[in-house]
Tab-separated table of N, CA, C and O in Angstrom:
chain	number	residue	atom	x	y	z
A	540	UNK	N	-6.250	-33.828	12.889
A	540	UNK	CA	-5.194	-33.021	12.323
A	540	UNK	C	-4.157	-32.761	13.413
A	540	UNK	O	-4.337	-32.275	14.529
A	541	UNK	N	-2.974	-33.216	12.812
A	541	UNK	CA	-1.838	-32.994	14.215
A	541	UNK	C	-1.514	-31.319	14.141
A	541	UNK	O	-2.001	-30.433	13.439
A	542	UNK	N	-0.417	-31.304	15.241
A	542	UNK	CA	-0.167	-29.585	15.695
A	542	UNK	C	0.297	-29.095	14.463
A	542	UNK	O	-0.052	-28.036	13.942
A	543	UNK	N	1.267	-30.082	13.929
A	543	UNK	CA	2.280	-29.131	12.524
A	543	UNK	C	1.920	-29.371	11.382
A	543	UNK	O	2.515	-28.967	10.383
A	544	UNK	N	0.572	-30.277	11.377
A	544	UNK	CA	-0.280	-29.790	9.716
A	544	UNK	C	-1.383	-28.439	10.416
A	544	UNK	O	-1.408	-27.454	9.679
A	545	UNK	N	-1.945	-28.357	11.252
A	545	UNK	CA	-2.603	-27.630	12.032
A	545	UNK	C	-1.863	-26.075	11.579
A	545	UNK	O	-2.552	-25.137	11.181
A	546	UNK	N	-0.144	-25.989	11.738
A	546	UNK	CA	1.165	-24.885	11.933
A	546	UNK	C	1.088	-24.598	9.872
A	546	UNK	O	0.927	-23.667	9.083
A	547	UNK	N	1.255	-25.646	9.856
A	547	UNK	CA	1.399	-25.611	8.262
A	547	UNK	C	0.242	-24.678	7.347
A	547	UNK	O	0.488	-23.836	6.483
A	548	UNK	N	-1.335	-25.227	7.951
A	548	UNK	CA	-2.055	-24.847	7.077
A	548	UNK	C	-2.127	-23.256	7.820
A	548	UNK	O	-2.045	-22.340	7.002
A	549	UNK	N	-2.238	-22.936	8.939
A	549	UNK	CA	-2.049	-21.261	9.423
A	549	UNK	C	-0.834	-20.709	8.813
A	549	UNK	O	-0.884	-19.487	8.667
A	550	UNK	N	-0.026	-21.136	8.516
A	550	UNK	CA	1.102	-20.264	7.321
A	550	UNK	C	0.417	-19.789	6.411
A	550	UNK	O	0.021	-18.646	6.186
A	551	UNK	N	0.245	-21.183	5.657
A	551	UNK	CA	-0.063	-21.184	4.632
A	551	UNK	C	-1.642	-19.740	4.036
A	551	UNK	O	-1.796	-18.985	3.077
A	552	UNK	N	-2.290	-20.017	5.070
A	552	UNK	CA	-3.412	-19.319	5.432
A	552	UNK	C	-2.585	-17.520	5.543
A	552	UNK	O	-3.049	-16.599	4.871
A	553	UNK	N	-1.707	-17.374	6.217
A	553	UNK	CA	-1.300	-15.928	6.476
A	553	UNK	C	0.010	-15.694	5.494
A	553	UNK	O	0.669	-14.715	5.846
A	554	UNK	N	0.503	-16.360	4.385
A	554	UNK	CA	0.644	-16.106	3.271
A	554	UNK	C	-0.297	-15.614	2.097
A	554	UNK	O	-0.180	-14.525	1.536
A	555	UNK	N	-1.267	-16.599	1.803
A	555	UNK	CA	-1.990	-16.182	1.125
A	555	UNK	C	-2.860	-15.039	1.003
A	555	UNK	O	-3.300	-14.530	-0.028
A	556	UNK	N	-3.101	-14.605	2.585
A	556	UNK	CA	-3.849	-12.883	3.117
A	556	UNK	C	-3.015	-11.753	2.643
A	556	UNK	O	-3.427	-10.667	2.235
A	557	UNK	N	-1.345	-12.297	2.788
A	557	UNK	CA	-0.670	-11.557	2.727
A	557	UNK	C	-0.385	-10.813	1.178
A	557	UNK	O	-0.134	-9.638	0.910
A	558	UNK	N	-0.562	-12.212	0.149
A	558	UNK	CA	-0.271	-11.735	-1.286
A	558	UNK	C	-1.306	-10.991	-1.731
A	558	UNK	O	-1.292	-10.095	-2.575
A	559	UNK	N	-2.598	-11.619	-0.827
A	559	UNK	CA	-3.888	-10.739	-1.292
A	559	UNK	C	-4.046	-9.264	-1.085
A	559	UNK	O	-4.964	-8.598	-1.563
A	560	UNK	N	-3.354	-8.938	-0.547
A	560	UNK	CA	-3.463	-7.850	0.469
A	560	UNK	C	-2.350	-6.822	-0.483
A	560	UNK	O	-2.481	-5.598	-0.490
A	561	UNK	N	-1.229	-7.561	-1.286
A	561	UNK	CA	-0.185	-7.089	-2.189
A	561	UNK	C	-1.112	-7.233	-3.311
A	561	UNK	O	-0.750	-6.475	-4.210
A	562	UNK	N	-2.189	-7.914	-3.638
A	562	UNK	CA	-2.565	-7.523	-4.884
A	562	UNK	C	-3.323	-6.627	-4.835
A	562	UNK	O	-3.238	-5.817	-5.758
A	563	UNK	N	-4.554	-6.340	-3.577
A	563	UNK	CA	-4.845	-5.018	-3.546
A	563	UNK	C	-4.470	-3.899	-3.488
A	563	UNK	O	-4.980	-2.995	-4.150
A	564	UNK	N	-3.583	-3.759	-2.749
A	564	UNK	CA	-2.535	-2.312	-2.973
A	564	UNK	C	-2.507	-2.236	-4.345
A	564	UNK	O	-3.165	-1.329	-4.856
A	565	UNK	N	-1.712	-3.206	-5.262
A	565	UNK	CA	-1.037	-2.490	-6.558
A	565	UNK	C	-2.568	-2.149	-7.221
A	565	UNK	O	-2.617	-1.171	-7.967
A	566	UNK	N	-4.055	-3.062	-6.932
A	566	UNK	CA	-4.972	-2.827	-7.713
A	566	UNK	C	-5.385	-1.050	-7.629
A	566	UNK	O	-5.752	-0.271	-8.508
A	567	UNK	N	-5.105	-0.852	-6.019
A	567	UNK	CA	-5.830	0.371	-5.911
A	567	UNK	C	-4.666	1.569	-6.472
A	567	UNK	O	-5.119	2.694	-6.686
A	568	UNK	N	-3.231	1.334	-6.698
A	568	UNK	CA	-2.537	2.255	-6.927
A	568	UNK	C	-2.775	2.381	-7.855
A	568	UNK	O	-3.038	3.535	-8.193
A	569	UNK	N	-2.887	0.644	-9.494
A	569	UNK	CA	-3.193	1.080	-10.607
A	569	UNK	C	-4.507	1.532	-10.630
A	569	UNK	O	-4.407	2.639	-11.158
A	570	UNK	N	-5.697	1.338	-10.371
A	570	UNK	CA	-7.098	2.065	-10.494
A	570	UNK	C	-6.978	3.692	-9.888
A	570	UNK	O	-7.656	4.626	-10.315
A	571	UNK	N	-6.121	3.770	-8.973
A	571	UNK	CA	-6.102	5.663	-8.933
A	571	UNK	C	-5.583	6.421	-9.558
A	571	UNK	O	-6.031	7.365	-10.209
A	572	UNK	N	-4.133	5.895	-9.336
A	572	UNK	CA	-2.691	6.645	-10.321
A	572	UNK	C	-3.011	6.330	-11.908
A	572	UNK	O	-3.033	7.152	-12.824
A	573	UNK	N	-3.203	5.198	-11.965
A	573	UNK	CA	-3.450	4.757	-13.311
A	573	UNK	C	-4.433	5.413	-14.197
A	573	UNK	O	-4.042	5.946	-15.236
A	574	UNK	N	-5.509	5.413	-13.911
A	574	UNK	CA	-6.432	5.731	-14.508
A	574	UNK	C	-6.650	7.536	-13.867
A	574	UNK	O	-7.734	8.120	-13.874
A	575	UNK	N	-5.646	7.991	-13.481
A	575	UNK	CA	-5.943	9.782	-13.283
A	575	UNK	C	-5.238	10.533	-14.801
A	575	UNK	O	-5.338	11.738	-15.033
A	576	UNK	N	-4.696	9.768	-15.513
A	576	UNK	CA	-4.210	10.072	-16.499
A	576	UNK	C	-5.631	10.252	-17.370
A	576	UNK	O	-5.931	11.240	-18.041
A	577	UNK	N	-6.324	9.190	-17.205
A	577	UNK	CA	-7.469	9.298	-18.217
A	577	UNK	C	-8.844	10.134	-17.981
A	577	UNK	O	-9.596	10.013	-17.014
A	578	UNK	N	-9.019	11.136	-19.249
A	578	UNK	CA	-9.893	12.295	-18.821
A	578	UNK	C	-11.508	11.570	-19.136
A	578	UNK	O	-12.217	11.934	-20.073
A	579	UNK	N	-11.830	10.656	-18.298
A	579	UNK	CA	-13.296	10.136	-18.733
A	579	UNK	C	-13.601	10.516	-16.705
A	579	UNK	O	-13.061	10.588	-15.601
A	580	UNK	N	-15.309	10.683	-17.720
A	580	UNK	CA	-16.400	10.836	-16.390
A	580	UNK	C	-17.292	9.750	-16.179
A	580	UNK	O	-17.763	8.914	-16.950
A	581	UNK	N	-17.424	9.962	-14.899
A	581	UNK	CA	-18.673	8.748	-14.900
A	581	UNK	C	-19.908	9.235	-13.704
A	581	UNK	O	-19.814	9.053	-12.490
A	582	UNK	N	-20.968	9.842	-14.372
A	582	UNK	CA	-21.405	10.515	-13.377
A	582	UNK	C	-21.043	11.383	-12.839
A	582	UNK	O	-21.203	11.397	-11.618
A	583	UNK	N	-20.475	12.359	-13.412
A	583	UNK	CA	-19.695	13.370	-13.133
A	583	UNK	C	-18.850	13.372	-12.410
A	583	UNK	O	-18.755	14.357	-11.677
A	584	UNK	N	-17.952	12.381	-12.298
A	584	UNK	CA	-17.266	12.336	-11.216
A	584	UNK	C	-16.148	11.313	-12.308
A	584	UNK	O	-16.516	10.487	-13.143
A	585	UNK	N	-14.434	11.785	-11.883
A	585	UNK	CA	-13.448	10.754	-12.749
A	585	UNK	C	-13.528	9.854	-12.682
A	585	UNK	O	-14.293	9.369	-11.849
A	586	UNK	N	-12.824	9.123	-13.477
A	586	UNK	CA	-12.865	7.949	-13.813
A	586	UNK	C	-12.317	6.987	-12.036
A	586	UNK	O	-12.814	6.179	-11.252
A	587	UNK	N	-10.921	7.837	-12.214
A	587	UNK	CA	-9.864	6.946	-11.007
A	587	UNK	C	-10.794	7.233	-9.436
A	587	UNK	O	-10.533	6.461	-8.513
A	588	UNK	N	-11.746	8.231	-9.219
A	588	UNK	CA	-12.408	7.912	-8.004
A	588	UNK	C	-13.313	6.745	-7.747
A	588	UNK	O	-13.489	6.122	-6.700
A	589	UNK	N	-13.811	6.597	-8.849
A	589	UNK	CA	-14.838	4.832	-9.185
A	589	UNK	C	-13.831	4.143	-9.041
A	589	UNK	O	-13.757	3.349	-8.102
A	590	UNK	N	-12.678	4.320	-10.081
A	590	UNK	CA	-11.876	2.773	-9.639
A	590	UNK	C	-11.139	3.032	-8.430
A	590	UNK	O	-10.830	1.858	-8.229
A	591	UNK	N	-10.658	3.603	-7.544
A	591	UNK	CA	-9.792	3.421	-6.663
A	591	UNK	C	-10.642	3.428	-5.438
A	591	UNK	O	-10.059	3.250	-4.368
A	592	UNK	N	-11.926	3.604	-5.434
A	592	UNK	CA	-13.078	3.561	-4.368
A	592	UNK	C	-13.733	1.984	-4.331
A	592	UNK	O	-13.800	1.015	-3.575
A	593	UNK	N	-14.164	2.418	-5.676
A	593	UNK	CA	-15.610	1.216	-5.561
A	593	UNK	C	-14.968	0.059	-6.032
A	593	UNK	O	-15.264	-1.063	-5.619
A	594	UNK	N	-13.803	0.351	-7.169
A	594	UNK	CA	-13.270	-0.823	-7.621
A	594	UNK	C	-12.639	-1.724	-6.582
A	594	UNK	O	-12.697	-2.951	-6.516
A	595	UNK	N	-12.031	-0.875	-5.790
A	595	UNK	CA	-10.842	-1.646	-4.791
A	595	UNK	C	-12.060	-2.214	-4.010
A	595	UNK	O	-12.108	-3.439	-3.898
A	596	UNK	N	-13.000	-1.505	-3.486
A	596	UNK	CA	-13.888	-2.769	-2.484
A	596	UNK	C	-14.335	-3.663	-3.085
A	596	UNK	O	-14.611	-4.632	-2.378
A	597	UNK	N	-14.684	-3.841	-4.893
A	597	UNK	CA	-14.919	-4.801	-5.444
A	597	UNK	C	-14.277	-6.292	-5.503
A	597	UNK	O	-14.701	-7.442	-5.623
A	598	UNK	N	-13.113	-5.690	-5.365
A	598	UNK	CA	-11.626	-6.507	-5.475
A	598	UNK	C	-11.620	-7.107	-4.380
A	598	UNK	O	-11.536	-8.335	-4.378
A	599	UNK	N	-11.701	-6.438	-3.275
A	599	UNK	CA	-11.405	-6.901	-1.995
A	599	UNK	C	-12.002	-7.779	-1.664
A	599	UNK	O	-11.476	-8.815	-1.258
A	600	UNK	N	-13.297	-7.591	-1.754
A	600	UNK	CA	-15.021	-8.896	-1.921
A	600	UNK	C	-14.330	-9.814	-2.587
A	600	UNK	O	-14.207	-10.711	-1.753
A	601	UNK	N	-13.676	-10.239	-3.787
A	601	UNK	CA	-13.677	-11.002	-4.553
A	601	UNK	C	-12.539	-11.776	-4.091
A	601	UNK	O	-12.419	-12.970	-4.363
A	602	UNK	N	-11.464	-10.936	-3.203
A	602	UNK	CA	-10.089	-11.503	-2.871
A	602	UNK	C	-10.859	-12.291	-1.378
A	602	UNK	O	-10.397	-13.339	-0.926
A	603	UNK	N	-11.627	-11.843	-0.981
A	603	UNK	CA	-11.721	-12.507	0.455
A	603	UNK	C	-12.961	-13.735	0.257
A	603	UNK	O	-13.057	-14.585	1.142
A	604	UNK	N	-13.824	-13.778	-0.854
A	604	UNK	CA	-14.189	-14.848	-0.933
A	604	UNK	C	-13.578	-15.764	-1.808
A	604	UNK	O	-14.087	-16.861	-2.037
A	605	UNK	N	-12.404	-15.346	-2.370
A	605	UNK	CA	-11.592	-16.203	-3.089
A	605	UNK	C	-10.513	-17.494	-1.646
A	605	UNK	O	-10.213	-18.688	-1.672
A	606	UNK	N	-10.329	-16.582	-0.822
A	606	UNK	CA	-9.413	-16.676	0.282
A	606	UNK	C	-10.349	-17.764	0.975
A	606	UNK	O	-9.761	-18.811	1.246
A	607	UNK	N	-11.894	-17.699	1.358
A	607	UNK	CA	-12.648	-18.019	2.480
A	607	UNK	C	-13.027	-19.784	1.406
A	607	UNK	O	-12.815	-20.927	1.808
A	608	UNK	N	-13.373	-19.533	0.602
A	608	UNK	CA	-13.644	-20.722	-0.219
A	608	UNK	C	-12.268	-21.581	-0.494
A	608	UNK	O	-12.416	-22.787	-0.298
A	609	UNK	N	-10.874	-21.148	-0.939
A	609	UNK	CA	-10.018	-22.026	-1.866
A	609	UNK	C	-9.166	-22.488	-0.273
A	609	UNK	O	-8.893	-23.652	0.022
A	610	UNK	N	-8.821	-21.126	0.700
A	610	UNK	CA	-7.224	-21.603	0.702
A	610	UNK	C	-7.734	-21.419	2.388
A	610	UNK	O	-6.960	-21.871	3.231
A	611	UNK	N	-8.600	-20.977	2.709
A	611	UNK	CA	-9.012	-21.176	4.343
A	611	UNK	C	-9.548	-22.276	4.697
A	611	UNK	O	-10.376	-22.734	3.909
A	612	UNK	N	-9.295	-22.969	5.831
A	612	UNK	CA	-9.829	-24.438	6.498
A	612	UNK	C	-10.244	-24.165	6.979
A	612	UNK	O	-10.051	-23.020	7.388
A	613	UNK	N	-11.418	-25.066	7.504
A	613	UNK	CA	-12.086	-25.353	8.898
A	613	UNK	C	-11.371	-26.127	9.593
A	613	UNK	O	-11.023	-27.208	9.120
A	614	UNK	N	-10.973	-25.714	10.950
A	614	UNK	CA	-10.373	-27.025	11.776
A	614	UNK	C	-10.308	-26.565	13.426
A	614	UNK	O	-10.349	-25.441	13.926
A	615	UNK	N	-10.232	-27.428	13.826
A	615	UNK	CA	-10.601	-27.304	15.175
A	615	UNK	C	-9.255	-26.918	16.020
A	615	UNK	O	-8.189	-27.461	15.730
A	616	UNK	N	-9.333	-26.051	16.976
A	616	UNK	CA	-8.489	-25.407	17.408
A	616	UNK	C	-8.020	-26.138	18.616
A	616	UNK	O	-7.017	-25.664	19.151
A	617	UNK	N	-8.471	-27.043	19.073
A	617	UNK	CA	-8.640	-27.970	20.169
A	617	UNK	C	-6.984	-29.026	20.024
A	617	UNK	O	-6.581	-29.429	18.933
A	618	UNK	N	-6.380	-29.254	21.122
A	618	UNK	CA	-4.960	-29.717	20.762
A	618	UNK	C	-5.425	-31.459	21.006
A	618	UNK	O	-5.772	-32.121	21.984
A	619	UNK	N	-5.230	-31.719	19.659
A	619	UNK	CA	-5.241	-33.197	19.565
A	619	UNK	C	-4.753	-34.372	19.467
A	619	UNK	O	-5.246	-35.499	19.447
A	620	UNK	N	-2.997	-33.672	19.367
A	620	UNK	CA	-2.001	-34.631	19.839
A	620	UNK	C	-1.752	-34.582	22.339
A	620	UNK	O	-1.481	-33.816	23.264
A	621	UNK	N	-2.233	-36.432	21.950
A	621	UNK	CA	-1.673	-36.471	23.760
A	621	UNK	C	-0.567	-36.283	24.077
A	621	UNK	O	0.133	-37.039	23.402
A	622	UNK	N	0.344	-35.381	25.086
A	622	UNK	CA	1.549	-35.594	25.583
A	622	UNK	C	1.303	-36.570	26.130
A	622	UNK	O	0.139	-36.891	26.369
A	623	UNK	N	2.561	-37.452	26.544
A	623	UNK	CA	3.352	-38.408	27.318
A	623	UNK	C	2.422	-39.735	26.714
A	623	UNK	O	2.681	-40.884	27.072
């Protein structure tokens, strides 16, 4: 793998963290804000503390093995184009 598919796929790689990272936010704003409107219990405890707690680490698990399986490489960090 040369330096600038090497450059390419680390973009590409710290884009994709990045949207993930935008979909968790809005998940945890809608699972707190969202759901504080709604008067349900769960275990005595509201609804929006399950989702904006347990849900968001659910999410997060699911975003980072989504990330580690589809859109992260293995590749060797070792520079494998020779100068001169």
């Amino acid at each position: 793998m040369t330096n600038e598919a090497k450059y390419r796929q680390v973009c590409k790689e710290a884009r994709a963290t990045g949207l993930a990272l935008l979909v968790l936010i809005l998940f945890w704003l809608a699972a707190g804000f969202g759901a504080a409107q709604l008067d349900i219990k769960v275990f005595h405890l509201p609804l929006w503390a399950i989702t904006s707690s347990i849900g968001t680490w659910m999410v997060a698990i699911l975003l980072v093995k989504f990330l580690t399986s589809v859109v992260f490489k293995d590749m060797s960090l070792e520079d494998d184009e020779k100068n001169g």
